[in-house]
mmCIF file of C-alpha atoms in Angstrom:
data_model
loop_
_atom_site.group_PDB
_atom_site.id
_atom_site.type_symbol
_atom_site.label_atom_id
_atom_site.label_comp_id
_atom_site.label_asym_id
_atom_site.label_seq_id
_atom_site.Cartn_x
_atom_site.Cartn_y
_atom_site.Cartn_z
ATOM 1 C CA MET A 1 68.537 -97.649 77.259
ATOM 2 C CA ASN A 2 69.150 -97.014 80.940
ATOM 3 C CA SER A 3 67.860 -93.577 81.986
ATOM 4 C CA ARG A 4 71.200 -92.611 83.535
ATOM 5 C CA PHE A 5 72.686 -92.297 80.031
ATOM 6 C CA LYS A 6 71.789 -89.163 78.108
ATOM 7 C CA THR A 7 73.095 -90.437 74.766
ATOM 8 C CA LYS A 8 73.753 -93.716 73.006
ATOM 9 C CA SER A 9 77.429 -92.760 72.859
ATOM 10 C CA ALA A 10 77.515 -92.405 76.647
ATOM 11 C CA TYR A 11 75.925 -95.844 76.989
ATOM 12 C CA MET A 12 78.346 -97.438 74.517
ATOM 13 C CA LYS A 13 81.340 -95.767 76.163
ATOM 14 C CA TYR A 14 80.195 -97.193 79.496
ATOM 15 C CA ASN A 15 79.821 -100.605 77.824
ATOM 16 C CA GLY A 16 83.450 -100.449 76.626
ATOM 17 C CA GLU A 17 84.671 -99.319 80.050
ATOM 18 C CA SER A 18 82.792 -102.189 81.703
ATOM 19 C CA ARG A 19 84.512 -104.777 79.541
ATOM 20 C CA VAL A 20 87.953 -103.376 80.355
ATOM 21 C CA ARG A 21 87.071 -103.160 84.066
ATOM 22 C CA GLY A 22 86.174 -106.856 83.892
ATOM 23 C CA TYR A 23 89.631 -107.633 82.501
ATOM 24 C CA LEU A 24 91.183 -105.567 85.291
ATOM 25 C CA LYS A 25 89.220 -107.515 87.901
ATOM 26 C CA GLU A 26 90.663 -110.759 86.543
ATOM 27 C CA VAL A 27 94.175 -109.315 86.806
ATOM 28 C CA GLU A 28 93.512 -108.156 90.377
ATOM 29 C CA ASP A 29 91.915 -111.459 91.396
ATOM 30 C CA TYR A 30 95.029 -113.381 90.317
ATOM 31 C CA THR A 31 96.823 -111.932 93.358
ATOM 32 C CA GLY A 32 95.287 -114.696 95.477
ATOM 33 C CA SER A 33 97.006 -117.334 93.315
ATOM 34 C CA ILE A 34 100.447 -116.012 94.234
ATOM 35 C CA LYS A 35 101.855 -117.866 97.228
ATOM 36 C CA SER A 36 104.594 -115.462 98.366
ATOM 37 C CA LEU A 37 103.352 -112.368 100.202
ATOM 38 C CA LYS A 38 106.357 -110.404 98.954
ATOM 39 C CA VAL A 39 105.585 -111.315 95.338
ATOM 40 C CA GLN A 40 101.906 -110.521 95.953
ATOM 41 C CA GLY A 41 102.904 -107.048 97.145
ATOM 42 C CA GLU A 42 105.064 -106.395 94.087
ATOM 43 C CA TYR A 43 102.332 -107.723 91.782
ATOM 44 C CA GLN A 44 99.780 -105.426 93.437
ATOM 45 C CA LYS A 45 102.076 -102.404 92.923
ATOM 46 C CA ILE A 46 102.252 -103.140 89.195
ATOM 47 C CA VAL A 47 98.484 -103.594 89.012
ATOM 48 C CA ALA A 48 98.035 -100.270 90.837
ATOM 49 C CA THR A 49 100.211 -98.584 88.189
ATOM 50 C CA MET A 50 98.033 -100.120 85.471
ATOM 51 C CA VAL A 51 94.902 -98.874 87.253
ATOM 52 C CA LYS A 52 96.306 -95.323 87.245
ATOM 53 C CA GLN A 53 96.914 -95.582 83.510
ATOM 54 C CA LEU A 54 93.445 -97.033 82.886
ATOM 55 C CA LYS A 55 91.898 -94.141 84.807
ATOM 56 C CA THR A 56 93.759 -91.595 82.667
ATOM 57 C CA VAL A 57 92.325 -93.196 79.498
ATOM 58 C CA LYS A 58 88.917 -93.722 81.125
ATOM 59 C CA TYR A 59 89.183 -97.495 80.853
ATOM 60 C CA ASN A 60 89.343 -97.275 77.049
ATOM 61 C CA GLY A 61 85.616 -96.635 76.786
ATOM 62 C CA CYS A 62 86.556 -94.720 73.643
ATOM 63 C CA TYR A 63 86.733 -98.021 71.756
ATOM 64 C CA PHE A 64 82.927 -98.150 71.538
ATOM 65 C CA ASP A 65 82.205 -94.398 71.337
ATOM 66 C CA ARG A 66 81.386 -93.270 67.811
ATOM 67 C CA ARG A 67 82.197 -89.656 68.755
ATOM 68 C CA GLU A 68 85.871 -90.486 69.363
ATOM 69 C CA LYS A 69 88.387 -89.366 66.777
ATOM 70 C CA GLY A 70 90.576 -91.565 64.594
ATOM 71 C CA ASP A 71 92.063 -94.831 65.815
ATOM 72 C CA ASN A 72 90.646 -94.541 69.323
ATOM 73 C CA ARG A 73 87.346 -96.093 68.288
ATOM 74 C CA LEU A 74 86.486 -99.481 66.825
ATOM 75 C CA CYS A 75 83.503 -98.204 64.831
ATOM 76 C CA THR A 76 82.641 -95.769 62.083
ATOM 77 C CA PRO A 77 81.335 -92.290 62.970
ATOM 78 C CA GLU A 78 77.867 -93.720 62.276
ATOM 79 C CA GLY A 79 78.396 -96.500 64.853
ATOM 80 C CA TRP A 80 79.075 -99.519 62.621
ATOM 81 C CA PHE A 81 81.395 -102.156 64.060
ATOM 82 C CA SER A 82 83.051 -104.815 61.909
ATOM 83 C CA CYS A 83 84.321 -108.154 63.137
ATOM 84 C CA GLN A 84 88.128 -108.261 62.997
ATOM 85 C CA GLY A 85 88.218 -112.033 62.646
ATOM 86 C CA ALA A 86 89.500 -114.769 64.916
ATOM 87 C CA PHE A 87 92.762 -114.355 66.816
ATOM 88 C CA ASP A 88 94.613 -116.296 64.108
ATOM 89 C CA ALA A 89 93.047 -114.545 61.111
ATOM 90 C CA ASP A 90 93.819 -111.243 59.412
ATOM 91 C CA LYS A 91 90.144 -110.430 58.898
ATOM 92 C CA CYS A 92 86.611 -111.776 59.210
ATOM 93 C CA LEU A 93 85.814 -113.918 56.211
ATOM 94 C CA SER A 94 82.074 -113.694 56.968
ATOM 95 C CA LEU A 95 82.133 -109.884 57.017
ATOM 96 C CA HIS A 96 80.126 -109.654 60.259
ATOM 97 C CA SER A 97 79.058 -106.121 61.128
ATOM 98 C CA ILE A 98 76.599 -104.489 63.500
ATOM 99 C CA ASN A 99 75.402 -101.055 64.529
ATOM 100 C CA PRO A 100 74.430 -101.140 68.220
ATOM 101 C CA TYR A 101 73.603 -97.440 67.968
ATOM 102 C CA GLY A 102 70.695 -98.309 65.676
ATOM 103 C CA ASN A 103 68.258 -100.002 68.046
ATOM 104 C CA ARG A 104 67.866 -101.923 71.285
ATOM 105 C CA GLU A 105 67.991 -105.346 69.603
ATOM 106 C CA SER A 106 71.334 -104.504 67.997
ATOM 107 C CA ARG A 107 72.715 -103.385 71.372
ATOM 108 C CA ILE A 108 71.639 -106.705 72.884
ATOM 109 C CA LEU A 109 73.244 -108.637 70.005
ATOM 110 C CA PHE A 110 76.405 -106.540 70.314
ATOM 111 C CA SER A 111 76.782 -107.721 73.907
ATOM 112 C CA THR A 112 77.586 -111.175 72.448
ATOM 113 C CA TRP A 113 80.554 -109.775 70.513
ATOM 114 C CA ASN A 114 83.889 -110.166 72.276
ATOM 115 C CA LEU A 115 87.051 -108.179 72.693
ATOM 116 C CA ASP A 116 89.283 -111.214 72.268
ATOM 117 C CA HIS A 117 92.872 -111.240 73.467
ATOM 118 C CA ARG A 118 95.134 -112.623 70.718
ATOM 119 C CA ILE A 119 97.653 -113.626 73.390
ATOM 120 C CA GLU A 120 95.337 -115.071 76.009
ATOM 121 C CA LYS A 121 94.707 -113.114 79.170
ATOM 122 C CA LYS A 122 94.055 -115.941 81.668
ATOM 123 C CA ARG A 123 96.244 -118.689 80.230
ATOM 124 C CA THR A 124 99.233 -116.613 79.228
ATOM 125 C CA ILE A 125 99.492 -112.899 80.046
ATOM 126 C CA ILE A 126 98.469 -112.843 83.717
ATOM 127 C CA PRO A 127 100.554 -115.917 84.659
ATOM 128 C CA ALA A 128 103.514 -114.462 82.710
ATOM 129 C CA LEU A 129 103.210 -111.198 84.652
ATOM 130 C CA ALA A 130 103.140 -113.057 87.971
ATOM 131 C CA LYS A 131 106.137 -115.179 86.921
ATOM 132 C CA ALA A 132 108.047 -112.064 85.848
ATOM 133 C CA VAL A 133 107.429 -110.473 89.254
ATOM 134 C CA GLN A 134 108.539 -113.652 91.016
ATOM 135 C CA ASN A 135 111.753 -113.865 88.946
ATOM 136 C CA GLN A 136 112.595 -110.192 88.621
ATOM 137 C CA ASN A 137 115.782 -110.293 90.759
ATOM 138 C CA GLY A 138 116.139 -106.522 90.858
ATOM 139 C CA ARG A 139 114.989 -105.994 87.273
ATOM 140 C CA GLU A 140 112.156 -103.621 86.538
ATOM 141 C CA ILE A 141 108.956 -105.130 85.155
ATOM 142 C CA ASN A 142 107.912 -103.570 81.857
ATOM 143 C CA TRP A 143 104.368 -102.940 83.065
ATOM 144 C CA GLU A 144 103.560 -100.987 79.877
ATOM 145 C CA TYR A 145 104.103 -104.142 77.825
ATOM 146 C CA PHE A 146 101.707 -106.171 79.983
ATOM 147 C CA TYR A 147 99.259 -103.259 80.040
ATOM 148 C CA SER A 148 99.265 -103.136 76.240
ATOM 149 C CA LEU A 149 98.555 -106.867 76.030
ATOM 150 C CA LEU A 150 95.771 -106.756 78.591
ATOM 151 C CA PHE A 151 93.942 -103.523 77.801
ATOM 152 C CA THR A 152 94.796 -102.098 74.372
ATOM 153 C CA ARG A 153 94.065 -102.739 70.735
ATOM 154 C CA GLU A 154 97.624 -103.982 70.341
ATOM 155 C CA ASN A 155 96.359 -107.374 71.555
ATOM 156 C CA LEU A 156 92.557 -107.007 71.440
ATOM 157 C CA LYS A 157 90.334 -107.867 68.479
ATOM 158 C CA LEU A 158 86.608 -107.223 68.276
ATOM 159 C CA VAL A 159 85.018 -110.481 67.161
ATOM 160 C CA HIS A 160 81.526 -111.751 66.403
ATOM 161 C CA ILE A 161 80.595 -114.732 68.571
ATOM 162 C CA ALA A 162 80.810 -117.066 65.547
ATOM 163 C CA CYS A 163 84.427 -115.972 64.929
ATOM 164 C CA HIS A 164 85.468 -116.228 68.585
ATOM 165 C CA LYS A 165 87.595 -119.365 68.853
ATOM 166 C CA LYS A 166 87.663 -120.730 72.389
ATOM 167 C CA THR A 167 90.635 -122.982 71.645
ATOM 168 C CA PHE A 168 94.135 -122.609 73.045
ATOM 169 C CA HIS A 169 95.729 -119.743 71.109
ATOM 170 C CA ASN A 170 99.280 -121.047 71.486
ATOM 171 C CA LEU A 171 100.775 -117.538 71.511
ATOM 172 C CA GLU A 172 103.284 -116.425 74.134
ATOM 173 C CA CYS A 173 104.410 -113.124 75.606
ATOM 174 C CA ASP A 174 107.612 -111.729 74.124
ATOM 175 C CA GLY A 175 110.300 -112.595 76.667
ATOM 176 C CA SER A 176 112.476 -109.706 75.473
ATOM 177 C CA LYS A 177 109.771 -107.203 76.533
ATOM 178 C CA VAL A 178 108.963 -108.534 80.010
ATOM 179 C CA TYR A 179 111.582 -106.413 81.777
ATOM 180 C CA SER A 180 112.395 -102.769 81.066
ATOM 181 C CA LYS A 181 115.637 -102.017 79.336
ATOM 182 C CA ARG A 182 118.005 -100.051 81.512
ATOM 183 C CA LYS A 183 119.332 -96.867 80.044
ATOM 184 C CA ARG A 184 123.079 -96.723 79.982
ATOM 185 C CA CYS A 185 124.954 -93.571 80.813
ATOM 186 C CA ARG A 186 127.055 -92.169 77.999
ATOM 187 C CA GLN A 187 130.675 -91.665 78.786
#
């Protein structure tokens, strides 16, 4: 383990944060694909809001930290992780599990496990966010919805490399959640 980490939990938390930071980089990098400077600016504002939220939750490093309480972590208090199955499955039929807290070899093997987006990040979510910004016409983007798809367990599954299907997932964003609902005044 790297000497800058005092505990295995600190290392694993950093590992979780790094994965989420990688997803954020992909979201940020998509800005260059947007042709309109105005749309780019609006897109960047939404991404900046997501960054603020990610900082408050410490980039969801809690997912890999066995010291976390309750549903914040993806492992047991002892550090065991179980594969959640492919994006289109309810569970892992092979019952893959690993404890990267146990030894160095397990930590290396765990690096091959993926946090897989059920609704795909690159093919679906990021382009849908950019399209929503382009077509917003005064409507407010529901950034929390996109944030939940990109960075939370609502759309992420921990999967063993053998269960990680690289095929087209054929799942779409929910069009009814793309824009925020306006609150009506009561009369």
